[in-house]
mmCIF file of C-alpha atoms and ligand atoms in Angstrom:
data_model
loop_
_atom_site.group_PDB
_atom_site.id
_atom_site.type_symbol
_atom_site.label_atom_id
_atom_site.label_comp_id
_atom_site.label_asym_id
_atom_site.label_seq_id
_atom_site.Cartn_x
_atom_site.Cartn_y
_atom_site.Cartn_z
ATOM 1 C CA MET A 185 -114.610 51.427 151.038
ATOM 2 C CA ALA A 186 -118.346 51.709 150.375
ATOM 3 C CA VAL A 187 -119.333 53.549 147.806
ATOM 4 C CA ILE A 188 -121.578 56.814 149.163
ATOM 5 C CA ASP A 189 -124.470 58.187 147.255
ATOM 6 C CA GLN A 190 -123.729 61.445 147.039
ATOM 7 C CA GLU A 191 -127.707 62.174 145.929
ATOM 8 C CA ARG A 192 -128.660 61.326 149.250
ATOM 9 C CA LEU A 193 -128.271 62.531 152.898
ATOM 10 C CA ARG A 194 -125.728 60.624 154.531
ATOM 11 C CA THR A 195 -126.841 59.930 157.993
ATOM 12 C CA ALA A 196 -125.586 58.464 161.309
ATOM 13 C CA VAL A 197 -127.504 57.580 164.094
ATOM 14 C CA VAL A 198 -125.758 57.839 167.707
ATOM 15 C CA GLY A 199 -127.483 55.683 170.170
ATOM 16 C CA CYS A 200 -129.297 52.394 168.736
ATOM 17 C CA GLY A 201 -131.590 51.625 171.292
ATOM 18 C CA LEU A 202 -135.403 51.901 171.424
ATOM 19 C CA ILE A 203 -135.708 55.036 169.335
ATOM 20 C CA GLY A 204 -132.378 54.895 167.397
ATOM 21 C CA ALA A 205 -133.558 51.784 165.867
ATOM 22 C CA ARG A 206 -136.501 53.519 164.491
ATOM 23 C CA ARG A 207 -134.851 56.510 163.520
ATOM 24 C CA ALA A 208 -132.305 54.142 161.511
ATOM 25 C CA GLU A 209 -135.413 52.624 159.798
ATOM 26 C CA GLU A 210 -136.915 55.893 159.009
ATOM 27 C CA THR A 211 -133.332 57.342 157.011
ATOM 28 C CA SER A 212 -132.921 54.092 155.311
ATOM 29 C CA LEU A 213 -136.737 53.728 153.951
ATOM 30 C CA HIS A 214 -136.457 57.634 152.887
ATOM 31 C CA SER A 215 -135.623 58.136 149.425
ATOM 32 C CA ARG A 216 -132.978 60.979 150.035
ATOM 33 C CA SER A 217 -131.313 59.889 152.640
ATOM 34 C CA ARG A 218 -129.193 56.863 153.135
ATOM 35 C CA LEU A 219 -127.863 55.322 156.441
ATOM 36 C CA ILE A 220 -124.240 54.917 156.761
ATOM 37 C CA LEU A 221 -123.119 54.546 160.062
ATOM 38 C CA CYS A 222 -124.508 53.246 163.191
ATOM 39 C CA ILE A 223 -122.863 54.041 166.888
ATOM 40 C CA ASP A 224 -123.729 52.849 170.287
ATOM 41 C CA THR A 225 -121.332 52.639 173.455
ATOM 42 C CA SER A 226 -122.919 49.079 173.369
ATOM 43 C CA GLN A 227 -121.448 46.897 170.656
ATOM 44 C CA SER A 228 -124.180 44.863 170.212
ATOM 45 C CA PRO A 229 -127.168 47.609 168.842
ATOM 46 C CA ALA A 230 -124.354 49.287 166.924
ATOM 47 C CA ARG A 231 -123.637 46.290 165.150
ATOM 48 C CA GLN A 232 -127.079 44.762 164.974
ATOM 49 C CA THR A 233 -128.994 48.172 163.411
ATOM 50 C CA ALA A 234 -125.736 48.295 161.007
ATOM 51 C CA GLU A 235 -125.859 44.926 159.651
ATOM 52 C CA ARG A 236 -129.955 45.674 159.206
ATOM 53 C CA TYR A 237 -129.393 48.170 156.934
ATOM 54 C CA GLY A 238 -125.662 47.698 155.543
ATOM 55 C CA ALA A 239 -124.066 50.540 157.381
ATOM 56 C CA ALA A 240 -120.740 50.478 159.295
ATOM 57 C CA TRP A 241 -120.709 50.655 162.934
ATOM 58 C CA SER A 242 -118.609 52.003 165.993
ATOM 59 C CA THR A 243 -118.956 52.460 169.624
ATOM 60 C CA ASP A 244 -117.305 56.005 169.330
ATOM 61 C CA TRP A 245 -119.333 58.816 168.420
ATOM 62 C CA ARG A 246 -116.325 61.013 167.866
ATOM 63 C CA ILE A 247 -116.319 58.785 164.548
ATOM 64 C CA ALA A 248 -119.663 60.556 163.434
ATOM 65 C CA VAL A 249 -118.698 63.651 164.050
ATOM 66 C CA ASP A 250 -115.104 63.849 162.207
ATOM 67 C CA ASP A 251 -116.077 61.755 159.453
ATOM 68 C CA GLU A 252 -116.239 64.399 156.525
ATOM 69 C CA ARG A 253 -118.838 61.981 154.563
ATOM 70 C CA ILE A 254 -121.328 62.279 157.172
ATOM 71 C CA ASP A 255 -123.756 64.981 156.359
ATOM 72 C CA ALA A 256 -126.070 64.723 159.343
ATOM 73 C CA ILE A 257 -126.084 63.158 162.672
ATOM 74 C CA VAL A 258 -129.187 61.766 164.829
ATOM 75 C CA ILE A 259 -128.635 61.608 168.047
ATOM 76 C CA CYS A 260 -130.648 59.185 169.927
ATOM 77 C CA THR A 261 -129.012 58.633 173.319
ATOM 78 C CA PRO A 262 -129.683 59.014 177.199
ATOM 79 C CA ASN A 263 -130.003 62.453 177.848
ATOM 80 C CA ALA A 264 -126.688 63.074 179.280
ATOM 81 C CA ALA A 265 -124.866 62.392 176.295
ATOM 82 C CA VAL A 266 -126.789 64.391 174.250
ATOM 83 C CA TYR A 267 -124.907 67.983 175.096
ATOM 84 C CA ASP A 268 -121.356 67.194 174.159
ATOM 85 C CA ILE A 269 -122.338 65.354 171.057
ATOM 86 C CA ALA A 270 -124.015 67.910 169.450
ATOM 87 C CA LEU A 271 -121.949 70.709 170.568
ATOM 88 C CA ALA A 272 -119.199 68.723 168.635
ATOM 89 C CA ALA A 273 -121.535 67.768 165.684
ATOM 90 C CA LEU A 274 -122.427 71.709 165.154
ATOM 91 C CA ALA A 275 -118.767 73.092 165.511
ATOM 92 C CA ARG A 276 -118.343 70.623 162.324
ATOM 93 C CA GLY A 277 -121.324 72.279 160.712
ATOM 94 C CA LYS A 278 -123.414 68.657 160.806
ATOM 95 C CA HIS A 279 -127.249 68.778 160.344
ATOM 96 C CA LEU A 280 -128.684 67.536 163.515
ATOM 97 C CA LEU A 281 -131.480 65.735 164.758
ATOM 98 C CA VAL A 282 -131.630 65.589 168.303
ATOM 99 C CA GLU A 283 -134.273 63.511 170.286
ATOM 100 C CA LYS A 284 -136.324 65.428 172.717
ATOM 101 C CA PRO A 285 -135.315 66.407 175.559
ATOM 102 C CA MET A 286 -133.016 68.738 173.902
ATOM 103 C CA GLY A 287 -130.218 68.082 176.739
ATOM 104 C CA CYS A 288 -130.774 67.572 180.798
ATOM 105 C CA ASN A 289 -131.600 71.088 181.089
ATOM 106 C CA LEU A 290 -132.568 74.828 180.265
ATOM 107 C CA ALA A 291 -129.100 75.567 180.568
ATOM 108 C CA GLN A 292 -127.895 73.382 177.747
ATOM 109 C CA ALA A 293 -131.162 73.868 175.618
ATOM 110 C CA GLU A 294 -130.111 77.278 175.682
ATOM 111 C CA ALA A 295 -126.391 76.713 174.801
ATOM 112 C CA LEU A 296 -127.046 74.127 172.437
ATOM 113 C CA ALA A 297 -129.448 76.731 170.538
ATOM 114 C CA ALA A 298 -126.715 79.413 170.491
ATOM 115 C CA ALA A 299 -124.218 76.881 169.299
ATOM 116 C CA ALA A 300 -127.094 76.174 166.543
ATOM 117 C CA ALA A 301 -127.359 80.014 165.518
ATOM 118 C CA ALA A 302 -123.671 79.890 164.780
ATOM 119 C CA SER A 303 -123.481 76.726 162.828
ATOM 120 C CA THR A 304 -124.312 76.095 159.186
ATOM 121 C CA GLY A 305 -126.012 73.042 160.228
ATOM 122 C CA ILE A 306 -129.804 72.735 160.703
ATOM 123 C CA PHE A 307 -130.784 71.756 164.111
ATOM 124 C CA LYS A 308 -133.497 69.932 165.029
ATOM 125 C CA VAL A 309 -135.112 68.775 168.458
ATOM 126 C CA GLY A 310 -137.301 65.491 167.796
ATOM 127 C CA PHE A 311 -140.781 66.182 168.768
ATOM 128 C CA ASN A 312 -142.685 63.576 166.766
ATOM 129 C CA HIS A 313 -145.667 64.185 168.295
ATOM 130 C CA ARG A 314 -146.422 67.099 166.247
ATOM 131 C CA TYR A 315 -146.208 64.902 163.522
ATOM 132 C CA HIS A 316 -149.347 62.539 164.717
ATOM 133 C CA PRO A 317 -152.268 63.404 162.652
ATOM 134 C CA ALA A 318 -154.870 63.856 165.164
ATOM 135 C CA ILE A 319 -152.384 66.468 167.069
ATOM 136 C CA SER A 320 -151.386 68.549 163.886
ATOM 137 C CA LYS A 321 -154.928 68.558 162.375
ATOM 138 C CA ALA A 322 -155.998 69.899 165.767
ATOM 139 C CA LYS A 323 -153.112 72.744 165.527
ATOM 140 C CA GLU A 324 -154.665 73.300 161.816
ATOM 141 C CA LEU A 325 -158.142 73.463 162.901
ATOM 142 C CA LEU A 326 -157.253 75.638 166.076
ATOM 143 C CA ASP A 327 -155.005 78.457 163.961
ATOM 144 C CA ARG A 328 -158.285 78.641 161.300
ATOM 145 C CA GLY A 329 -160.607 79.732 164.537
ATOM 146 C CA GLU A 330 -162.541 76.502 164.563
ATOM 147 C CA VAL A 331 -163.206 77.144 168.357
ATOM 148 C CA GLY A 332 -162.851 80.520 169.051
ATOM 149 C CA ARG A 333 -160.138 82.258 171.196
ATOM 150 C CA THR A 334 -158.732 79.695 173.777
ATOM 151 C CA ILE A 335 -159.671 79.424 177.027
ATOM 152 C CA SER A 336 -157.524 76.494 178.324
ATOM 153 C CA VAL A 337 -155.931 73.568 177.763
ATOM 154 C CA ARG A 338 -155.698 70.041 179.751
ATOM 155 C CA ALA A 339 -153.187 67.825 179.043
ATOM 156 C CA ARG A 340 -152.538 64.227 180.382
ATOM 157 C CA TYR A 341 -149.776 61.865 179.799
ATOM 158 C CA GLY A 342 -148.292 58.498 180.924
ATOM 159 C CA HIS A 343 -147.580 54.890 181.256
ATOM 160 C CA GLY A 344 -147.221 52.409 183.951
ATOM 161 C CA GLY A 345 -143.360 52.344 184.102
ATOM 162 C CA ARG A 346 -142.179 48.764 184.689
ATOM 163 C CA PRO A 347 -140.430 46.706 187.592
ATOM 164 C CA GLY A 348 -136.800 47.883 187.367
ATOM 165 C CA TYR A 349 -137.175 51.090 186.052
ATOM 166 C CA GLU A 350 -135.029 52.213 188.918
ATOM 167 C CA LYS A 351 -131.888 50.425 187.396
ATOM 168 C CA GLU A 352 -132.408 52.068 184.128
ATOM 169 C CA TRP A 353 -130.789 55.364 182.612
ATOM 170 C CA ARG A 354 -134.082 57.025 182.722
ATOM 171 C CA CYS A 355 -134.085 56.848 186.383
ATOM 172 C CA ASP A 356 -130.628 57.995 187.031
ATOM 173 C CA PRO A 357 -130.707 61.908 187.457
ATOM 174 C CA ALA A 358 -127.483 61.903 186.269
ATOM 175 C CA LEU A 359 -127.972 60.669 182.837
ATOM 176 C CA SER A 360 -131.536 61.689 182.750
ATOM 177 C CA GLY A 361 -131.671 65.604 184.045
ATOM 178 C CA GLY A 362 -135.121 64.753 185.641
ATOM 179 C CA GLY A 363 -138.161 62.384 186.062
ATOM 180 C CA GLU A 364 -141.643 61.847 184.175
ATOM 181 C CA LEU A 365 -142.101 65.556 184.065
ATOM 182 C CA LEU A 366 -138.879 65.962 181.546
ATOM 183 C CA ASP A 367 -139.342 62.485 179.765
ATOM 184 C CA GLN A 368 -142.858 62.454 178.847
ATOM 185 C CA GLY A 369 -143.981 66.066 180.268
ATOM 186 C CA VAL A 370 -141.534 67.568 177.612
ATOM 187 C CA HIS A 371 -143.894 66.547 174.603
ATOM 188 C CA VAL A 372 -146.599 68.109 176.808
ATOM 189 C CA ALA A 373 -144.608 71.239 177.197
ATOM 190 C CA ASP A 374 -143.783 71.324 173.670
ATOM 191 C CA LEU A 375 -147.705 70.996 172.534
ATOM 192 C CA LEU A 376 -148.710 73.553 174.901
ATOM 193 C CA ALA A 377 -145.735 75.969 173.520
ATOM 194 C CA TRP A 378 -147.204 75.348 169.954
ATOM 195 C CA PHE A 379 -150.935 75.227 170.490
ATOM 196 C CA ALA A 380 -150.609 78.510 172.909
ATOM 197 C CA GLY A 381 -147.575 79.758 173.750
ATOM 198 C CA VAL A 382 -145.266 79.958 176.700
ATOM 199 C CA PRO A 383 -146.885 80.625 179.750
ATOM 200 C CA ASP A 384 -146.265 83.191 182.127
ATOM 201 C CA GLU A 385 -146.314 81.763 185.418
ATOM 202 C CA ALA A 386 -145.881 77.770 186.425
ATOM 203 C CA PHE A 387 -147.178 76.110 189.601
ATOM 204 C CA ALA A 388 -146.429 72.167 190.336
ATOM 205 C CA PHE A 389 -146.588 69.744 192.950
ATOM 206 C CA LEU A 390 -144.193 66.484 192.100
ATOM 207 C CA GLN A 391 -144.791 63.074 193.460
ATOM 208 C CA SER A 392 -142.507 60.121 193.767
ATOM 209 C CA ALA A 393 -145.006 57.766 194.532
ATOM 210 C CA VAL A 394 -144.720 54.407 193.840
ATOM 211 C CA TRP A 395 -141.183 53.633 191.733
ATOM 212 C CA PRO A 396 -137.871 53.743 194.383
ATOM 213 C CA ILE A 397 -136.878 56.390 192.308
ATOM 214 C CA ALA A 398 -136.683 59.679 194.400
ATOM 215 C CA PRO A 399 -135.440 62.358 194.054
ATOM 216 C CA LEU A 400 -137.109 61.962 190.969
ATOM 217 C CA GLU A 401 -140.660 61.983 190.328
ATOM 218 C CA ASP A 402 -143.027 59.494 188.808
ATOM 219 C CA ASN A 403 -145.800 61.987 188.958
ATOM 220 C CA ALA A 404 -145.939 66.106 188.139
ATOM 221 C CA PHE A 405 -149.296 68.048 188.412
ATOM 222 C CA GLY A 406 -148.625 71.481 186.881
ATOM 223 C CA LEU A 407 -150.681 74.817 186.662
ATOM 224 C CA LEU A 408 -149.979 77.440 184.114
ATOM 225 C CA ARG A 409 -151.415 80.620 183.377
ATOM 226 C CA TYR A 410 -150.798 83.260 180.712
ATOM 227 C CA ARG A 411 -151.316 87.139 180.977
ATOM 228 C CA SER A 412 -154.017 86.844 178.425
ATOM 229 C CA GLY A 413 -156.019 84.473 181.150
ATOM 230 C CA VAL A 414 -155.700 80.882 179.036
ATOM 231 C CA ILE A 415 -155.148 78.597 181.888
ATOM 232 C CA ALA A 416 -153.374 75.000 181.326
ATOM 233 C CA SER A 417 -153.485 71.828 183.785
ATOM 234 C CA VAL A 418 -150.624 69.171 182.836
ATOM 235 C CA HIS A 419 -150.237 65.741 184.696
ATOM 236 C CA THR A 420 -147.489 63.170 183.621
ATOM 237 C CA SER A 421 -147.395 60.008 185.432
ATOM 238 C CA TRP A 422 -145.321 57.040 185.226
ATOM 239 C CA THR A 423 -148.458 55.325 187.268
ATOM 240 C CA GLN A 424 -150.830 55.795 184.704
ATOM 241 C CA TRP A 425 -151.492 52.130 185.058
ATOM 242 C CA LYS A 426 -153.554 52.002 181.471
ATOM 243 C CA ASN A 427 -151.322 53.910 179.009
ATOM 244 C CA LEU A 428 -152.867 57.535 178.204
ATOM 245 C CA PHE A 429 -152.671 60.143 175.749
ATOM 246 C CA SER A 430 -155.167 63.449 175.940
ATOM 247 C CA PHE A 431 -154.718 66.835 174.935
ATOM 248 C CA GLU A 432 -157.876 69.335 174.810
ATOM 249 C CA ILE A 433 -157.939 72.694 174.073
ATOM 250 C CA PHE A 434 -161.039 74.171 174.808
ATOM 251 C CA GLY A 435 -161.985 77.484 173.199
ATOM 252 C CA GLU A 436 -164.911 79.938 173.712
ATOM 253 C CA ALA A 437 -166.702 78.474 170.401
ATOM 254 C CA GLY A 438 -165.839 74.684 170.892
ATOM 255 C CA SER A 439 -163.339 72.327 171.857
ATOM 256 C CA LEU A 440 -160.503 69.822 170.495
ATOM 257 C CA SER A 441 -159.770 66.639 172.206
ATOM 258 C CA ILE A 442 -156.850 64.623 171.111
ATOM 259 C CA ASP A 443 -157.075 61.002 172.384
ATOM 260 C CA GLY A 444 -154.854 58.428 171.870
ATOM 261 C CA LEU A 445 -151.456 57.957 169.841
ATOM 262 C CA GLY A 446 -152.085 54.771 168.644
ATOM 263 C CA GLY A 447 -150.458 50.950 169.784
ATOM 264 C CA SER A 448 -151.088 51.044 173.650
ATOM 265 C CA TYR A 449 -152.077 54.601 174.084
ATOM 266 C CA GLY A 450 -155.533 53.389 171.891
ATOM 267 C CA THR A 451 -156.655 54.354 168.761
ATOM 268 C CA GLU A 452 -155.614 57.906 168.101
ATOM 269 C CA ARG A 453 -158.984 60.260 167.601
ATOM 270 C CA LEU A 454 -159.694 63.923 167.451
ATOM 271 C CA ILE A 455 -162.926 65.065 168.677
ATOM 272 C CA VAL A 456 -164.390 68.369 167.243
ATOM 273 C CA ALA A 457 -166.982 69.828 169.406
ATOM 274 C CA THR A 458 -168.845 73.048 168.818
ATOM 275 C CA ARG A 459 -170.436 74.719 171.392
ATOM 276 C CA ASN A 460 -174.462 75.460 170.858
ATOM 277 C CA ARG A 461 -174.965 78.843 171.900
ATOM 278 C CA ALA A 462 -178.484 78.334 172.554
ATOM 279 C CA GLY A 463 -177.211 76.021 175.153
ATOM 280 C CA GLY A 464 -177.382 71.879 175.444
ATOM 281 C CA ALA A 465 -175.245 69.636 173.773
ATOM 282 C CA PRO A 466 -172.705 70.710 171.428
ATOM 283 C CA SER A 467 -172.518 69.522 167.836
ATOM 284 C CA MET A 468 -169.608 66.629 167.497
ATOM 285 C CA ARG A 469 -167.507 65.227 164.932
ATOM 286 C CA GLU A 470 -164.948 62.625 165.463
ATOM 287 C CA GLU A 471 -161.719 61.656 162.936
ATOM 288 C CA VAL A 472 -160.325 58.390 163.671
ATOM 289 C CA PHE A 473 -156.630 57.822 162.770
ATOM 290 C CA GLU A 474 -155.918 54.081 162.441
ATOM 291 C CA GLY A 475 -152.831 52.144 161.154
ATOM 292 C CA PRO A 476 -149.359 52.332 161.789
ATOM 293 C CA ASP A 477 -147.223 55.216 163.680
ATOM 294 C CA ARG A 478 -146.011 57.530 160.736
ATOM 295 C CA SER A 479 -145.116 60.534 162.867
ATOM 296 C CA TRP A 480 -141.460 59.549 162.645
ATOM 297 C CA ALA A 481 -141.795 59.162 159.134
ATOM 298 C CA VAL A 482 -143.195 62.429 158.939
ATOM 299 C CA GLU A 483 -141.129 64.191 160.835
ATOM 300 C CA TRP A 484 -137.928 62.715 158.861
ATOM 301 C CA HIS A 485 -139.408 63.721 155.764
ATOM 302 C CA GLN A 486 -139.682 67.050 157.134
ATOM 303 C CA PHE A 487 -136.152 67.325 158.506
ATOM 304 C CA VAL A 488 -134.634 66.076 154.922
ATOM 305 C CA ASP A 489 -136.656 68.992 153.271
ATOM 306 C CA ALA A 490 -135.608 71.500 155.866
ATOM 307 C CA ILE A 491 -131.955 70.590 154.803
ATOM 308 C CA GLU A 492 -132.386 70.510 151.145
ATOM 309 C CA GLN A 493 -134.499 73.176 150.546
ATOM 310 C CA ARG A 494 -134.118 75.252 153.837
ATOM 311 C CA THR A 495 -138.301 75.043 154.028
ATOM 312 C CA PRO A 496 -139.834 75.533 157.840
ATOM 313 C CA TYR A 497 -139.643 72.677 160.270
ATOM 314 C CA TRP A 498 -140.972 71.771 163.804
ATOM 315 C CA GLY A 499 -138.860 71.510 166.453
ATOM 316 C CA THR A 500 -136.515 74.447 165.868
ATOM 317 C CA PRO A 501 -133.762 75.526 168.509
ATOM 318 C CA ALA A 502 -136.097 77.938 169.618
ATOM 319 C CA ASP A 503 -139.093 75.305 170.039
ATOM 320 C CA GLY A 504 -136.518 73.052 171.728
ATOM 321 C CA VAL A 505 -135.757 75.733 174.449
ATOM 322 C CA ALA A 506 -139.347 76.831 174.777
ATOM 323 C CA ALA A 507 -140.203 73.249 176.035
ATOM 324 C CA MET A 508 -137.452 73.235 178.382
ATOM 325 C CA ARG A 509 -138.247 76.625 179.708
ATOM 326 C CA ILE A 510 -141.661 75.305 180.809
ATOM 327 C CA VAL A 511 -140.268 72.097 182.595
ATOM 328 C CA ASN A 512 -137.663 74.118 183.958
ATOM 329 C CA ALA A 513 -140.315 76.667 185.433
ATOM 330 C CA LEU A 514 -142.377 73.532 186.850
ATOM 331 C CA TYR A 515 -139.326 71.930 188.742
ATOM 332 C CA ALA A 516 -138.302 75.342 189.718
ATOM 333 C CA SER A 517 -142.015 75.842 191.531
ATOM 334 C CA ALA A 518 -142.322 72.587 192.658
ATOM 335 C CA ARG A 519 -138.549 73.023 194.462
ATOM 336 C CA ASP A 520 -139.283 76.039 196.150
ATOM 337 C CA GLY A 521 -143.067 75.726 196.488
ATOM 338 C CA VAL A 522 -143.908 79.160 194.494
ATOM 339 C CA VAL A 523 -145.621 80.108 191.488
ATOM 340 C CA VAL A 524 -142.737 80.530 188.983
ATOM 341 C CA PRO A 525 -142.945 83.488 186.451
ATOM 342 C CA LEU A 526 -141.236 82.699 182.949
ATOM 343 C CA SER A 527 -139.292 85.442 182.109
ATOM 344 C CA GLN A 528 -138.799 86.425 178.294
HETATM 345 N N1 NAD V 784 -140.203 60.951 170.622
HETATM 346 C C1 NAD V 784 -140.347 59.930 171.827
HETATM 347 O O1 NAD V 784 -141.726 59.536 172.176
HETATM 348 C C2 NAD V 784 -139.206 59.208 172.588
HETATM 349 C C3 NAD V 784 -139.747 57.970 173.183
HETATM 350 C C4 NAD V 784 -138.720 57.406 173.786
HETATM 351 C C5 NAD V 784 -137.404 58.396 173.705
HETATM 352 N N2 NAD V 784 -137.011 59.284 173.218
HETATM 353 C C6 NAD V 784 -135.852 59.969 173.571
HETATM 354 O O2 NAD V 784 -134.583 58.982 172.657
HETATM 355 C C7 NAD V 784 -133.646 59.026 173.137
HETATM 356 C C8 NAD V 784 -133.242 57.696 173.424
HETATM 357 O O3 NAD V 784 -134.090 56.900 174.196
HETATM 358 P P1 NAD V 784 -134.103 55.136 174.120
HETATM 359 O O4 NAD V 784 -135.665 55.000 174.915
HETATM 360 O O5 NAD V 784 -134.060 54.742 172.853
HETATM 361 O O6 NAD V 784 -133.046 54.819 175.183
HETATM 362 P P2 NAD V 784 -132.344 53.234 175.147
HETATM 363 O O7 NAD V 784 -131.728 53.030 176.599
HETATM 364 O O8 NAD V 784 -133.412 52.322 174.432
HETATM 365 O O9 NAD V 784 -131.306 53.557 173.882
HETATM 366 C C9 NAD V 784 -130.295 54.247 174.425
HETATM 367 C C10 NAD V 784 -128.868 54.399 173.417
HETATM 368 O O10 NAD V 784 -128.063 54.906 173.582
HETATM 369 C C11 NAD V 784 -126.442 54.120 173.654
HETATM 370 N N3 NAD V 784 -125.444 55.186 174.438
HETATM 371 C C12 NAD V 784 -125.533 55.541 175.929
HETATM 372 N N4 NAD V 784 -124.622 56.504 175.938
HETATM 373 C C13 NAD V 784 -123.987 56.800 174.416
HETATM 374 C C14 NAD V 784 -123.269 57.477 173.973
HETATM 375 N N5 NAD V 784 -122.249 58.626 174.715
HETATM 376 N N6 NAD V 784 -123.059 57.280 172.548
HETATM 377 C C15 NAD V 784 -123.462 56.611 171.941
HETATM 378 N N7 NAD V 784 -124.394 55.340 172.220
HETATM 379 C C16 NAD V 784 -124.923 55.853 173.692
HETATM 380 C C17 NAD V 784 -127.025 53.116 175.124
HETATM 381 O O11 NAD V 784 -126.388 51.976 175.171
HETATM 382 C C18 NAD V 784 -128.391 52.923 174.027
HETATM 383 O O12 NAD V 784 -128.043 51.501 173.382
HETATM 384 C C19 NAD V 784 -133.595 59.882 174.729
HETATM 385 O O13 NAD V 784 -133.493 60.894 174.449
HETATM 386 C C20 NAD V 784 -135.242 59.509 175.071
HETATM 387 O O14 NAD V 784 -135.715 60.946 175.777
HETATM 388 C C21 NAD V 784 -138.014 59.925 172.930
#
């Protein structure tokens, strides 16, 4: 039997696809965590990931939940598998990082939050976007009052899908729980809740424009309104042929614009505009964040700190539920053709 390092957070990754491989890497690189088990219902990703980091592997997630040597589990499966695995893991007091979204729908998210409240484990939703430097810096500037009172938010996020998309789990309602509004839209919903709070009213139109994935949507257009008067617009798209991430906050004294996430989304930048009260062009400054995407590393670091020192972290159960409430209200609005209140 392998000798287990008692000093490090002994971690299992469940679901070793695209994101599981990324999470496995961060778990291995961190000085205070160690990847000891890789699980995937499909043998080859489980084995390949395990071999890369000298971990054990299995095709059954229950092994991770039942193994007393495992301190933390990272769930990176299709959305539909999250609920059962997370509930079982919470019942055993494991620390959990669950990739967004927090299950398939609001009911699952709320049930997971209740289970997390009753568990000794830390429960975190993986919202890696918060850890992108332009985004966390914008939040810091907003909180510092850099652009004054918020007036509105405009968010656009999308990529162009790919041929055969309809055959992937993301486009199977039973496995995904929703289309693009849930997939990338839940990041936008989380950022909206983080920057401006949960809105009071939601209205949306959905579109299945190009990909043969109906009843799921490849585009979602939403409007959200706050009692304070703030209005937000969101557009998430799988027909955004040139990948795009844009999140803009407009305040009475200026604006914060986040553009790009690196890689195919373009260089990540934060543009701060300060209103010229005499009229005319604002004064502008721009910060450019080059280099590889470190959001996954920073997020993992915060999770390990939260477990070891009980320090605050982003992506709490309440954050996961807040994002799902927004997504849920937008779906309900599109279905019923009405403005939907977000009850507290
Ligand atoms: N934060 C982000 O920006 C981001 C980006 C992409 C995906 N995600 C999220 O990450 C999760 C995984 O997405 P992905 O793109 O890596 O998908 P993927 O298809 O690449 O990988 C999913 C893996 O899970 C395995 N799997 C399926 N059911 C399982 C089960 N019951 N137990 C164990 N393994 C199982 C599959 O065999 C597959 O290898 C999803 O929740 C998705 O929403 C987050």
